[in-house]
Amino acid sequence: MTAALKTNRNWTIWLGLFVLFAAAIYVLRSVLMPFAAGIIIGYLLDPWASKFEKWGLNRTWATILTMFLLVMVLVPALMALVGIIDSQLGHFLNVLPQYLASFAKKIEPVLAGAQERFPMLEADKIREALRANAGNTLRVAGKLLRRLVSGGFAVVNVVSLLMITPVVAFYMLRDWDKFVHKVDGLLPKSSKKSIEKQAKEIDRILSSFIRGQLSVCVLLGSFYALGLYFVGLDLGILVGFMAGIISFIPYVGTIFGFIVSMAIAFAQFDTLGPVLQVVGVFLVGQFIEGNFLTPNLVGDSVGLHPVWIMFALLAGGVLLGFLGLMIAVPVAAIIGVLVRHAIENYKASSLYE
């Protein structure tokens, strides 16, 4: 009875600490994104810093070299990408009125045919609703863009992300081994081996999934962007790259990119050939992702069904916003490991027998 009471008390303490931790995350969610991003970057770059350490550099210089190489790769790539997107966006805004007129002209036969089949359908009201909604959509998009650019809180968030994230990433990368050693020293001795076993499994899953999924998103986004660019689609680079980046949410990135690309292609092109080429870009992209990229770079590393991944992303986004999207899959993977170990312990217990 005494052992049972002690076990129940330990579970109560751990549960209470978890509830306090979750409550703190929820309360501070608006300021945690730069820190979460910095921790993730430090975690991803730790193998590179460790490799430089093996070559004879101390941890500080290994961290400086790793961060320097990251900046040398990312900054030119981002500057080139922003320049291309800015050019495409400017051109798209200039020709947008023409596209709206072309879209309305092309949909006219569809409305006429629908009215012939369904005499009760009032095509004039549908045309007026489409014109009104198009105008409202443009006005809302303009207001949203102005708010994003001029909104003080949004600017503060972007500045904090750009300024704080590299600092957090540097210190996490430099002190990662010290941090792991201190946490290891705080583990309860009676459960230390079991916790270390679960931690190693979590580390294996997270490292393979995050690095693999990041590679898939970048490669797929680059393929979509280049494919749509060579097809000649306006905003093709922006839409394609966004579709690839969002592809960490199963099916959502491809569906988003396909719908937006088809809408632009329908308004932009007067022949069917380029529209079919846009369809071909996404079909080939899906074939490459499903048969080569995801199996080789990610595999079944998380051990979670795509439906549960989508649920985790949705729940994380609702509860914590963009921060929730960043940490949803890692948290789901951690919970999956803990649940699997709990099931193993249950099957080995007298309760199961």
GROMACS .gro file of N, CA and C in nm, residues 151-161:
model
   33
  151GLY      N    1   0.117   4.711  -3.945
  151GLY     CA    2   0.073   4.676  -3.810
  151GLY      C    3   0.190   4.669  -3.713
  152GLY      N    4   0.181   4.744  -3.605
  152GLY     CA    5   0.293   4.752  -3.512
  152GLY      C    6   0.329   4.619  -3.450
  153PHE      N    7   0.227   4.542  -3.409
  153PHE     CA    8   0.256   4.415  -3.342
  153PHE      C    9   0.319   4.316  -3.439
  154ALA      N   10   0.272   4.318  -3.567
  154ALA     CA   11   0.331   4.227  -3.667
  154ALA      C   12   0.477   4.263  -3.691
  155VAL      N   13   0.506   4.394  -3.700
  155VAL     CA   14   0.644   4.437  -3.721
  155VAL      C   15   0.731   4.395  -3.604
  156VAL      N   16   0.678   4.412  -3.482
  156VAL     CA   17   0.754   4.371  -3.364
  156VAL      C   18   0.782   4.222  -3.367
  157ASN      N   19   0.683   4.142  -3.408
  157ASN     CA   20   0.704   3.997  -3.416
  157ASN      C   21   0.811   3.961  -3.517
  158VAL      N   22   0.807   4.025  -3.635
  158VAL     CA   23   0.906   3.995  -3.738
  158VAL      C   24   1.046   4.036  -3.692
  159VAL      N   25   1.055   4.157  -3.634
  159VAL     CA   26   1.186   4.204  -3.586
  159VAL      C   27   1.240   4.114  -3.475
  160SER      N   28   1.151   4.075  -3.383
  160SER     CA   29   1.196   3.987  -3.274
  160SER      C   30   1.239   3.852  -3.328
  161LEU      N   31   1.168   3.803  -3.432
  161LEU     CA   32   1.205   3.675  -3.491
  161LEU      C   33   1.342   3.683  -3.556
   0.00000   0.00000   0.00000
